Coordinates of C-alpha atoms and ligand atoms in Angstrom, one line a residue:
Chain A
M722 CA -66.2 -57.4 -1.6
K723 CA -64.4 -55.0 1.0
I724 CA -62.5 -56.9 4.2
K725 CA -62.5 -54.6 7.3
Q726 CA -58.5 -54.4 8.3
L727 CA -57.1 -53.0 11.1
S728 CA -53.8 -51.2 11.6
I729 CA -51.8 -50.6 14.7
F730 CA -49.3 -48.2 15.3
L731 CA -46.1 -50.1 17.1
E732 CA -43.3 -48.0 18.2
N733 CA -39.8 -49.6 17.4
R734 CA -39.5 -51.2 20.8
K735 CA -38.9 -54.6 21.8
G736 CA -41.9 -56.5 22.6
R737 CA -44.2 -53.8 21.0
M738 CA -45.9 -56.5 19.1
K739 CA -46.4 -59.6 21.6
K740 CA -47.9 -57.0 23.9
A741 CA -50.2 -56.5 21.2
L742 CA -50.9 -60.2 20.0
D743 CA -51.2 -60.6 23.9
V744 CA -53.8 -58.0 24.4
L745 CA -55.8 -60.1 21.6
E746 CA -54.9 -63.3 23.1
N747 CA -55.8 -62.6 26.7
G748 CA -59.1 -60.6 25.1
G749 CA -59.9 -64.0 23.6
M750 CA -60.2 -62.4 20.1
N751 CA -58.6 -64.8 16.8
I752 CA -56.6 -63.6 14.3
R753 CA -57.4 -64.5 10.5
A754 CA -54.1 -63.2 8.6
L755 CA -51.3 -60.7 10.0
S756 CA -48.6 -58.7 8.7
I757 CA -46.2 -56.1 9.8
A758 CA -44.6 -53.2 7.6
D759 CA -41.5 -51.1 9.5
T760 CA -39.0 -49.0 9.3
S761 CA -36.0 -48.1 11.5
D762 CA -38.4 -46.1 13.6
F763 CA -41.9 -47.5 13.7
G764 CA -44.0 -50.3 12.6
I765 CA -47.6 -50.9 11.5
L766 CA -49.5 -54.1 12.5
R767 CA -52.3 -55.2 10.1
L768 CA -54.7 -57.4 11.2
I769 CA -57.6 -59.5 9.5
V770 CA -60.1 -60.4 12.6
P771 CA -63.5 -61.8 12.8
E772 CA -64.6 -59.1 14.9
P773 CA -63.0 -55.7 14.0
D774 CA -64.7 -53.4 16.1
K775 CA -64.5 -55.2 18.9
T776 CA -60.8 -56.2 18.4
K777 CA -59.9 -52.2 17.7
K778 CA -61.8 -51.1 21.2
L779 CA -59.7 -53.7 23.1
L780 CA -56.7 -52.4 21.6
E781 CA -57.9 -49.0 22.2
D782 CA -58.4 -49.7 25.6
N783 CA -54.9 -51.0 26.0
S784 CA -53.4 -47.6 24.7
F785 CA -52.9 -48.9 21.2
I786 CA -53.5 -46.2 18.3
V787 CA -56.0 -48.3 15.9
K788 CA -57.2 -47.4 12.5
I789 CA -60.1 -49.8 10.3
G790 CA -59.0 -49.7 6.5
E791 CA -60.6 -52.1 3.9
V792 CA -58.7 -54.5 2.0
I793 CA -59.5 -57.2 -1.1
A794 CA -59.2 -60.8 -0.4
V795 CA -58.9 -63.3 -3.5
R796 CA -58.0 -66.7 -3.6
M797 CA -55.3 -67.4 -5.2
P798 CA -55.4 -69.7 -8.3
D799 CA -54.0 -73.0 -7.4
K800 CA -51.6 -73.1 -10.3
P801 CA -48.0 -71.8 -10.6
G802 CA -47.8 -67.9 -11.3
G803 CA -51.1 -67.6 -9.0
L804 CA -50.1 -64.4 -7.6
G805 CA -49.0 -63.2 -11.3
V806 CA -52.3 -63.5 -12.7
I807 CA -54.0 -61.7 -9.5
L808 CA -50.9 -58.9 -10.2
G809 CA -51.6 -58.9 -14.1
I810 CA -55.3 -58.2 -13.8
L811 CA -54.3 -55.0 -11.3
D812 CA -51.7 -53.7 -14.1
E813 CA -53.8 -54.0 -17.3
N814 CA -56.4 -51.8 -15.4
N815 CA -54.2 -49.5 -13.9
I816 CA -54.5 -50.1 -10.6
N817 CA -51.8 -49.3 -7.9
L818 CA -51.2 -51.4 -5.4
E819 CA -49.8 -50.2 -2.4
Y820 CA -49.0 -53.3 -0.3
L821 CA -50.3 -57.3 0.0
Y822 CA -49.8 -60.2 2.3
A823 CA -51.0 -63.7 1.9
F824 CA -52.2 -66.6 4.5
V825 CA -52.6 -70.2 3.7
E826 CA -56.1 -71.6 4.9
E827 CA -55.1 -74.8 6.6
K828 CA -58.8 -76.6 5.6
D829 CA -58.6 -76.2 2.3
E830 CA -55.0 -75.6 1.7
M831 CA -56.0 -72.9 0.2
A832 CA -54.1 -69.7 -0.3
I833 CA -55.7 -66.1 0.2
V834 CA -54.4 -62.9 -1.0
L835 CA -55.1 -59.4 1.0
L836 CA -54.8 -56.4 -1.4
H837 CA -54.6 -53.0 -1.0
P838 CA -55.2 -51.2 -3.7
E839 CA -55.3 -46.9 -3.7
N840 CA -58.7 -47.5 -5.1
I841 CA -60.5 -50.3 -3.9
E842 CA -63.8 -50.3 -5.5
A843 CA -61.9 -49.9 -9.1
G844 CA -59.8 -53.0 -7.9
I845 CA -63.0 -55.4 -7.0
R846 CA -64.4 -54.3 -10.4
A847 CA -61.5 -55.1 -12.3
L848 CA -60.8 -58.4 -10.5
E849 CA -64.2 -59.5 -10.3
S850 CA -64.8 -59.2 -14.3
D851 CA -61.6 -60.3 -15.2
G852 CA -62.7 -63.9 -13.4
A853 CA -60.5 -63.5 -10.0
K854 CA -62.1 -65.2 -7.2
V855 CA -63.1 -62.5 -5.0
V856 CA -63.7 -63.6 -1.0
S857 CA -66.5 -61.9 0.9
A858 CA -65.7 -61.0 4.5
E859 CA -68.0 -63.6 6.3
E860 CA -65.8 -66.7 4.1
I861 CA -62.8 -65.0 6.0
Y862 CA -64.0 -64.5 8.9
G863 CA -65.6 -68.1 9.1
L864 CA -62.2 -69.8 8.4
Chain B
M331 CA -61.5 -5.6 37.3
I332 CA -58.7 -3.3 38.6
W333 CA -58.1 -4.0 42.1
N334 CA -56.1 -1.3 43.0
K335 CA -56.5 1.1 41.3
E336 CA -54.4 4.0 42.2
A337 CA -51.4 1.3 42.6
E338 CA -51.9 -0.6 39.2
C339 CA -53.1 2.4 36.9
M340 CA -50.2 4.9 38.5
S341 CA -48.4 7.5 36.4
D342 CA -44.8 6.7 35.7
H343 CA -43.5 9.6 37.5
D344 CA -45.4 8.8 40.7
R345 CA -44.5 5.8 40.4
E346 CA -40.8 6.1 40.3
I347 CA -40.9 8.4 43.1
L348 CA -42.7 5.5 45.6
Q349 CA -40.3 3.0 44.0
L350 CA -37.0 5.1 44.5
K351 CA -38.3 5.6 48.3
R352 CA -38.7 1.8 48.9
L353 CA -35.7 1.4 47.0
K354 CA -33.8 3.3 49.7
E355 CA -35.7 1.5 52.5
V356 CA -35.1 -1.9 51.1
V357 CA -31.2 -1.1 50.7
K358 CA -30.9 0.4 54.4
N359 CA -33.1 -2.5 55.7
A360 CA -30.8 -4.9 54.4
Y361 CA -27.7 -3.6 55.0
E362 CA -28.8 -3.2 58.5
N363 CA -29.9 -6.5 59.2
V364 CA -28.7 -8.8 56.7
P365 CA -24.8 -9.3 57.7
Y366 CA -24.5 -11.2 53.9
Y367 CA -25.5 -7.5 52.4
R368 CA -23.6 -5.9 54.7
K369 CA -20.5 -7.8 53.7
R370 CA -21.1 -7.3 50.3
L371 CA -21.9 -3.2 50.3
D372 CA -18.9 -2.8 52.4
G373 CA -17.0 -4.7 50.3
M374 CA -17.6 -2.8 47.3
N375 CA -17.5 0.7 49.5
I376 CA -21.0 1.0 48.7
K377 CA -23.7 2.8 51.5
P378 CA -27.3 3.1 51.4
D379 CA -27.3 6.7 51.5
D380 CA -25.4 5.9 48.0
I381 CA -28.6 5.1 46.5
N382 CA -30.5 8.5 45.2
T383 CA -32.0 7.8 41.8
L384 CA -33.4 5.0 40.9
K385 CA -30.4 4.7 38.6
D386 CA -28.3 4.1 41.3
I387 CA -29.8 0.3 41.7
E388 CA -26.9 -0.3 38.8
K389 CA -24.2 0.1 41.9
L390 CA -25.5 -2.4 43.7
P391 CA -24.3 -6.3 43.5
F392 CA -26.4 -8.8 42.2
T393 CA -27.8 -11.5 44.8
T394 CA -27.8 -15.7 43.4
K395 CA -29.5 -18.5 44.0
D396 CA -25.7 -20.2 45.2
D397 CA -25.9 -17.0 47.5
L398 CA -29.1 -17.7 49.0
R399 CA -27.9 -21.4 49.4
D400 CA -24.8 -20.5 51.3
S401 CA -27.2 -18.3 53.9
Y402 CA -29.6 -21.7 54.4
P403 CA -31.4 -22.0 56.2
F404 CA -32.2 -18.7 58.2
E405 CA -29.5 -15.7 57.6
M406 CA -30.9 -13.8 54.6
F407 CA -33.8 -13.1 57.2
A408 CA -33.6 -9.2 57.7
V409 CA -36.0 -9.9 61.1
P410 CA -35.6 -12.0 64.0
R411 CA -37.3 -15.3 63.8
K412 CA -40.0 -15.0 65.5
E413 CA -41.7 -12.6 63.4
I414 CA -41.8 -15.2 60.7
V415 CA -45.3 -16.6 60.7
E416 CA -44.4 -18.7 57.5
V417 CA -41.3 -20.2 55.3
H418 CA -41.7 -21.4 52.1
T419 CA -38.3 -23.3 50.1
S420 CA -37.4 -24.1 46.4
S421 CA -37.7 -27.4 45.1
G422 CA -33.7 -27.9 46.1
T423 CA -33.5 -30.2 43.3
T424 CA -29.7 -29.2 42.8
G425 CA -28.1 -28.8 46.1
K426 CA -29.7 -27.5 49.0
P427 CA -33.0 -25.2 48.6
T428 CA -33.2 -21.4 49.3
V429 CA -35.5 -20.4 51.7
S430 CA -38.1 -17.6 51.8
G431 CA -39.3 -16.1 55.0
Y432 CA -42.5 -14.3 55.4
T433 CA -43.7 -11.8 57.9
R434 CA -47.6 -11.3 58.4
G435 CA -46.6 -8.1 56.2
D436 CA -45.3 -10.1 54.0
I437 CA -48.0 -12.3 53.7
E438 CA -50.4 -9.3 53.2
I439 CA -48.1 -7.8 50.3
W440 CA -48.5 -11.6 48.9
S441 CA -52.4 -11.8 49.2
E442 CA -52.7 -7.8 47.5
V443 CA -50.6 -8.8 44.5
M444 CA -52.1 -12.4 44.0
A445 CA -55.5 -10.5 44.3
R446 CA -54.5 -8.1 41.6
G447 CA -53.6 -10.6 39.5
L448 CA -56.5 -13.3 40.0
S449 CA -59.0 -10.2 38.9
M450 CA -57.1 -9.8 36.1
A451 CA -58.6 -13.1 35.0
G452 CA -61.9 -12.0 35.8
V453 CA -62.1 -13.9 39.2
T454 CA -64.4 -12.2 41.5
D455 CA -66.0 -13.1 45.1
D456 CA -68.9 -15.4 43.0
D457 CA -66.1 -17.7 41.8
I458 CA -65.4 -21.3 42.8
I459 CA -61.6 -21.6 42.4
Q460 CA -60.3 -25.1 42.0
N461 CA -56.4 -24.7 43.2
T462 CA -54.4 -27.7 41.8
H463 CA -51.3 -25.9 42.5
G464 CA -49.2 -27.9 45.3
Y465 CA -50.0 -26.8 49.2
G466 CA -46.6 -26.9 50.5
L467 CA -43.5 -26.0 50.4
F468 CA -43.6 -25.1 47.1
T469 CA -45.3 -21.7 46.9
G470 CA -47.9 -22.3 43.9
G471 CA -50.5 -23.8 46.1
F472 CA -50.5 -20.7 49.1
G473 CA -49.7 -17.7 46.4
V474 CA -53.1 -18.4 44.8
H475 CA -55.2 -19.6 48.4
Y476 CA -54.1 -15.9 49.7
G477 CA -55.1 -14.0 46.9
A478 CA -58.6 -15.7 46.1
Q479 CA -59.2 -15.6 49.8
K480 CA -58.4 -11.6 49.2
I481 CA -61.2 -11.5 46.6
G482 CA -63.4 -13.4 48.8
A483 CA -63.7 -16.2 46.1
T484 CA -64.6 -19.9 47.5
V485 CA -61.1 -22.0 47.2
I486 CA -60.9 -25.6 47.1
P487 CA -57.9 -26.4 48.3
I488 CA -57.5 -29.7 46.1
S489 CA -53.7 -29.3 45.6
T490 CA -52.1 -31.7 42.7
G491 CA -53.3 -35.4 42.0
Q492 CA -55.9 -37.3 42.6
T493 CA -57.3 -36.5 38.9
K494 CA -60.3 -38.7 39.4
R495 CA -61.3 -36.4 42.4
Q496 CA -60.5 -33.5 40.8
I497 CA -63.0 -34.2 38.0
E498 CA -65.6 -35.5 40.6
I499 CA -65.4 -32.3 42.4
M500 CA -65.1 -29.9 39.0
Q501 CA -68.5 -31.3 38.4
D502 CA -70.4 -31.5 41.6
F503 CA -69.1 -28.2 42.9
G504 CA -69.4 -26.3 39.6
T505 CA -65.7 -24.7 39.6
T506 CA -65.5 -21.8 37.8
V507 CA -61.6 -21.2 37.7
V508 CA -58.6 -23.9 37.3
I509 CA -55.2 -23.1 38.2
F510 CA -52.8 -25.2 37.4
T511 CA -49.3 -26.1 35.8
P512 CA -49.6 -26.4 31.8
S513 CA -48.5 -30.0 32.1
Y514 CA -51.0 -31.0 34.5
G515 CA -53.5 -29.2 32.3
L516 CA -53.6 -31.1 29.6
Y517 CA -53.3 -34.7 31.7
L518 CA -56.4 -33.2 33.1
A519 CA -58.0 -32.6 29.8
E520 CA -56.9 -36.1 28.3
E521 CA -58.6 -37.3 32.0
L522 CA -61.7 -35.2 31.2
E523 CA -61.7 -36.6 27.7
E524 CA -61.1 -40.3 28.6
E525 CA -64.4 -39.9 30.9
G526 CA -66.1 -38.4 28.1
I527 CA -67.0 -35.1 29.5
N528 CA -67.3 -32.2 27.4
T529 CA -65.8 -28.9 28.8
K530 CA -68.3 -27.1 27.5
E531 CA -71.0 -28.1 30.0
L532 CA -68.3 -27.4 32.9
N533 CA -68.8 -23.8 32.0
F534 CA -65.2 -22.7 32.8
K535 CA -64.6 -18.6 32.7
A536 CA -60.8 -18.9 33.3
I537 CA -58.0 -21.0 34.0
G538 CA -54.7 -19.8 35.9
F539 CA -51.2 -21.3 34.3
G540 CA -48.1 -21.0 36.1
A541 CA -44.9 -22.5 37.4
E542 CA -44.0 -23.6 34.1
M543 CA -42.5 -22.5 30.8
W544 CA -45.3 -22.3 27.9
T545 CA -45.7 -21.2 24.6
E546 CA -48.9 -19.2 22.6
E547 CA -49.5 -22.5 20.9
M548 CA -49.8 -24.3 24.2
R549 CA -52.1 -21.9 25.6
Q550 CA -54.7 -22.3 22.7
K551 CA -54.8 -26.0 23.1
I552 CA -55.7 -25.7 26.6
E553 CA -58.0 -23.2 25.9
K554 CA -59.6 -25.1 23.6
R555 CA -59.8 -28.2 25.7
F556 CA -61.0 -26.3 28.3
N557 CA -63.3 -24.1 26.6
A558 CA -61.9 -20.8 28.8
P559 CA -59.3 -18.3 28.6
A560 CA -55.9 -19.0 30.4
Y561 CA -54.0 -16.6 31.6
N562 CA -50.3 -16.9 32.4
I563 CA -49.0 -16.5 36.3
Y564 CA -45.4 -15.8 37.1
G565 CA -43.4 -15.8 40.2
L566 CA -40.8 -17.1 42.0
T567 CA -40.3 -18.5 45.5
E568 CA -36.9 -16.3 46.3
I569 CA -39.0 -13.1 45.5
I570 CA -42.4 -14.2 47.0
G571 CA -44.0 -17.1 44.7
P572 CA -46.6 -16.3 42.2
G573 CA -47.7 -12.9 42.0
V574 CA -44.7 -10.8 40.5
G575 CA -46.7 -10.6 37.3
L576 CA -49.8 -11.9 36.2
E577 CA -51.5 -11.4 32.4
C578 CA -54.5 -9.1 31.9
S579 CA -57.5 -9.8 29.7
E580 CA -55.2 -8.0 26.9
Q581 CA -53.5 -11.9 26.9
D582 CA -50.1 -9.7 25.8
G583 CA -47.5 -10.2 28.5
L584 CA -47.7 -10.0 32.2
H585 CA -47.8 -6.8 34.4
I586 CA -45.4 -6.5 37.1
F587 CA -46.3 -5.0 40.2
E588 CA -43.8 -2.7 39.9
D589 CA -44.8 -1.1 43.1
H590 CA -43.6 -4.0 44.8
F591 CA -40.6 -5.6 42.9
Y592 CA -38.7 -3.5 40.6
P593 CA -37.1 -5.5 37.1
E594 CA -34.3 -4.9 35.3
I595 CA -33.4 -7.2 32.0
I596 CA -29.3 -7.8 32.1
D597 CA -27.6 -9.6 29.4
S598 CA -26.6 -12.7 31.4
E599 CA -22.9 -13.3 30.5
T600 CA -21.7 -9.3 30.6
L601 CA -24.5 -8.3 33.3
E602 CA -25.0 -5.4 31.4
I603 CA -28.6 -3.8 31.9
L604 CA -30.2 -4.1 28.3
P605 CA -32.3 -1.4 27.0
E606 CA -36.5 -1.6 27.3
G607 CA -37.5 -4.2 24.4
E608 CA -34.5 -6.3 24.4
K609 CA -34.3 -9.7 25.7
G610 CA -31.9 -10.9 28.6
E611 CA -32.3 -12.3 32.2
L612 CA -34.9 -10.8 34.4
V613 CA -33.6 -9.4 38.0
L614 CA -35.8 -8.6 40.6
T615 CA -35.3 -6.7 43.6
T616 CA -37.9 -6.8 46.3
L617 CA -39.2 -3.5 47.2
T618 CA -41.5 -4.1 50.1
R619 CA -40.4 -7.7 51.5
E620 CA -39.9 -7.6 55.0
G621 CA -38.5 -11.1 56.0
T622 CA -36.1 -11.3 53.2
P623 CA -35.6 -8.8 51.0
L624 CA -33.4 -9.3 48.4
I625 CA -31.6 -7.1 46.1
R626 CA -30.9 -7.5 42.2
F627 CA -32.0 -11.1 42.5
R628 CA -31.1 -13.1 39.2
T629 CA -34.1 -15.4 38.1
K630 CA -32.2 -16.9 35.4
D631 CA -35.4 -16.1 33.7
I632 CA -35.9 -15.3 29.9
T633 CA -37.7 -12.3 28.9
K634 CA -38.1 -8.9 27.6
L635 CA -40.1 -5.8 29.4
K636 CA -42.4 -3.2 27.5
R637 CA -43.9 0.0 28.7
G638 CA -46.9 1.7 28.0
E639 CA -50.6 2.3 28.8
C640 CA -51.9 -1.2 28.2
G641 CA -55.5 -1.9 26.5
C642 CA -57.0 -3.2 30.0
G643 CA -55.9 0.5 31.7
R644 CA -53.4 -0.7 33.4
N645 CA -50.0 1.5 33.4
L646 CA -47.7 -1.4 35.1
V647 CA -44.8 -2.4 33.1
K648 CA -45.5 -5.9 30.8
M649 CA -42.9 -8.8 30.5
D650 CA -43.3 -11.4 27.5
S651 CA -44.6 -14.6 28.8
I652 CA -40.7 -16.5 30.3
T653 CA -39.4 -18.1 26.6
G654 CA -36.4 -19.8 28.8
R655 CA -34.1 -20.5 31.4
T656 CA -30.6 -19.6 31.4
D657 CA -30.2 -22.6 33.0
D658 CA -32.2 -24.8 30.3
M659 CA -30.7 -23.3 27.4
M660 CA -28.9 -25.9 25.7
K661 CA -25.7 -25.6 23.6
I662 CA -26.3 -28.1 20.8
R663 CA -23.2 -28.0 18.4
G664 CA -22.7 -24.7 19.4
V665 CA -26.1 -23.1 18.8
S666 CA -28.0 -22.1 21.7
V667 CA -31.5 -24.1 21.7
F668 CA -34.8 -23.8 24.5
P669 CA -37.1 -26.4 24.8
S670 CA -40.0 -24.2 24.2
Q671 CA -38.6 -23.4 20.5
I672 CA -39.2 -27.5 20.0
E673 CA -42.4 -27.5 21.7
K674 CA -43.3 -24.1 19.5
A675 CA -42.6 -26.3 16.3
L676 CA -44.4 -29.5 17.5
L677 CA -47.9 -27.3 17.8
R678 CA -47.5 -26.2 14.9
I679 CA -48.9 -29.6 13.8
D680 CA -52.8 -30.2 15.0
E681 CA -53.0 -33.6 15.0
L682 CA -50.0 -33.7 17.4
E683 CA -50.3 -34.4 21.3
P684 CA -47.8 -31.9 23.2
H685 CA -46.3 -34.5 24.9
Y686 CA -42.4 -34.3 24.3
Q687 CA -39.1 -35.8 25.6
I688 CA -35.8 -34.2 24.3
I689 CA -32.8 -36.4 24.3
V690 CA -29.5 -34.9 23.4
T691 CA -26.9 -37.6 23.4
R692 CA -23.2 -37.3 21.6
P693 CA -22.4 -40.7 19.9
H694 CA -19.5 -39.6 17.9
L695 CA -17.5 -36.1 18.7
M696 CA -21.0 -34.3 17.3
D697 CA -24.3 -33.8 19.6
E698 CA -27.6 -35.8 18.3
V699 CA -31.2 -34.7 19.5
E700 CA -34.0 -36.8 19.2
V701 CA -37.2 -35.6 20.2
R702 CA -39.8 -38.6 21.1
V703 CA -43.3 -37.3 19.7
E704 CA -46.0 -39.4 21.2
A705 CA -48.5 -40.5 18.2
S706 CA -52.2 -39.5 17.9
E707 CA -55.1 -41.3 15.9
D708 CA -55.7 -38.4 14.3
L709 CA -51.9 -38.9 12.7
F710 CA -51.9 -42.1 12.5
S711 CA -51.9 -43.5 9.2
D712 CA -52.1 -46.8 7.7
E713 CA -49.2 -46.1 5.4
I714 CA -45.7 -46.2 6.1
K715 CA -45.2 -43.1 3.6
E716 CA -47.3 -40.9 5.3
L717 CA -46.2 -41.8 8.6
V718 CA -42.6 -41.0 7.4
G719 CA -43.8 -37.9 5.6
I720 CA -45.1 -37.0 8.7
K721 CA -41.8 -36.9 10.6
R722 CA -40.3 -35.4 8.1
K723 CA -42.7 -32.5 8.5
I724 CA -41.9 -32.4 12.1
E725 CA -38.5 -32.2 11.6
N726 CA -38.4 -29.6 8.9
Y727 CA -40.5 -27.5 11.5
I728 CA -37.9 -28.1 14.3
H729 CA -35.1 -27.3 11.3
S730 CA -36.9 -23.6 10.7
E731 CA -37.4 -22.9 14.4
I732 CA -33.9 -23.9 15.9
G733 CA -31.8 -24.2 13.1
L734 CA -30.3 -27.5 13.4
R735 CA -31.6 -31.1 12.1
V736 CA -32.8 -33.3 14.9
K737 CA -34.3 -36.6 14.8
V738 CA -37.6 -37.4 15.2
T739 CA -38.9 -40.5 16.9
L740 CA -43.0 -41.2 16.7
V741 CA -43.7 -43.3 20.3
E742 CA -47.3 -44.5 21.5
P743 CA -49.7 -42.6 22.7
K744 CA -49.3 -42.6 26.6
T745 CA -45.4 -43.9 26.9
L746 CA -44.0 -40.6 27.6
P747 CA -43.8 -39.9 31.7
R748 CA -46.8 -37.7 32.6
S749 CA -45.8 -35.0 35.5
E750 CA -48.2 -33.5 38.0
G751 CA -45.7 -30.8 38.7
K752 CA -43.5 -29.5 36.9
A753 CA -42.3 -31.6 33.5
V754 CA -38.9 -33.2 32.5
R755 CA -38.6 -32.3 29.1
V756 CA -35.1 -32.8 28.3
I757 CA -33.1 -35.3 28.9
D758 CA -29.0 -34.5 28.5
K759 CA -27.1 -37.9 28.2
R760 CA -24.1 -35.9 27.3
E761 CA -20.9 -36.3 29.3
L762 CA -20.3 -32.2 29.4
Ligands
ZN1 ZN1 -53.2 -4.6 30.7

């Protein structure tokens, strides 16, 4: 199952990330997970939101550059080294991972990791056949 | 269409005879009626009678913008003030403006040269021409206005700004020709896109571009966005305003109306005249102006001239579009750099918006250049390494254009200042 992810271009200037998040808050948009990747010059804000298309439009109306991409969400095994198991599966199947980030769902105290391998389809196949718990979009949005 | 075949297709021989006759007249007029010129010529021991060939122009002194400022406001007038029916001034951003005074005859010349130039772009009495150049002391608005009226086109004198209204009028009035500065043109294009208007449906026939420098790459962007050919307009307030030279259907240089404006190219440092085809500072002498005749005015614009009959049928000399000004030349670590070179490098990347700003600093003893460029949706990638790659690519293009390493910074869209007149592209923070 693929999950839609928004990527937002941020210029490396004070307050730009806050501006993006303020736009979402004022527009009443929820955020499920968030991560930021940055260099000394610019950053990319990555978001998982329940309403990706609507959120993208709202950000664009506020002059942000936004792209929709896809990631895989996997429930982390509730034991030490849980993330290692997942990474091990990808490794064994020769799947390159570009980045990952994680968040904790408070209600069930459950950790979910979001993965962006080079090849999403192959990533899902490998994870599912090797027993990882791939989470559906509906489930993520409903959290 | 050729507006004035006799003048525009004249043989070299006939043209030189006419130019010499007019040069003698203008020198005599300036000497007799403008105290500034009398003093200069007397000081150099030159009399109007010393001008017997066109080459004798080299004996005459240059006129600079500072000379005109010193004569502020009316001392350069060669006629009594009551014969002046209109005045225009340069922007005066660096000190007192310079004043150009027009007699009725001068307005007629201005209308004539602009009618010739707009005809080159295909404008006829059938056209509806939306003139976004400012009407006021700036010459852009009136020059286009007079020329278009002389042709008999319908002029919409809308001036710059009120972009929403511009777009509404474009659609409602069925504008066929639009005149703008390149930076305002880009801004208009963005707004059209934002409103979801397809320029193909607007059916523009031609775009006239003036008052700012632009590169071939910028022309292509504008032509694509407006779906019409774009033609360069050149002029300066001191000489007459727009109408000194315009581009013909060949889109390969601007024909200078040499029967009214006599061009020379000089080396701006040695002041030597350069041979045809070499790049240097354009110097112009007004051959027919009555109000403010100018002898060998240094334009500070850098270009080159080429002769020979043009594919369009005209026999007027052509100048290249202006690639720099002697005063926007930046000296970076001792190397001469023009903003147009950086623009050229940026426009090699399709996905890039041609909005940029050049910031020059000297943090330690070395000059540093930062080029801020607006990112666009097409250029943005979710991956850091791709964005860094694009940044490097731009840096390399600029390096190959100017021979220096600069730092490129991608900024968010619509964060660089937009201009409704002339764009400010360079911010020099060095204290030189
Ligand atoms: Zn031509």
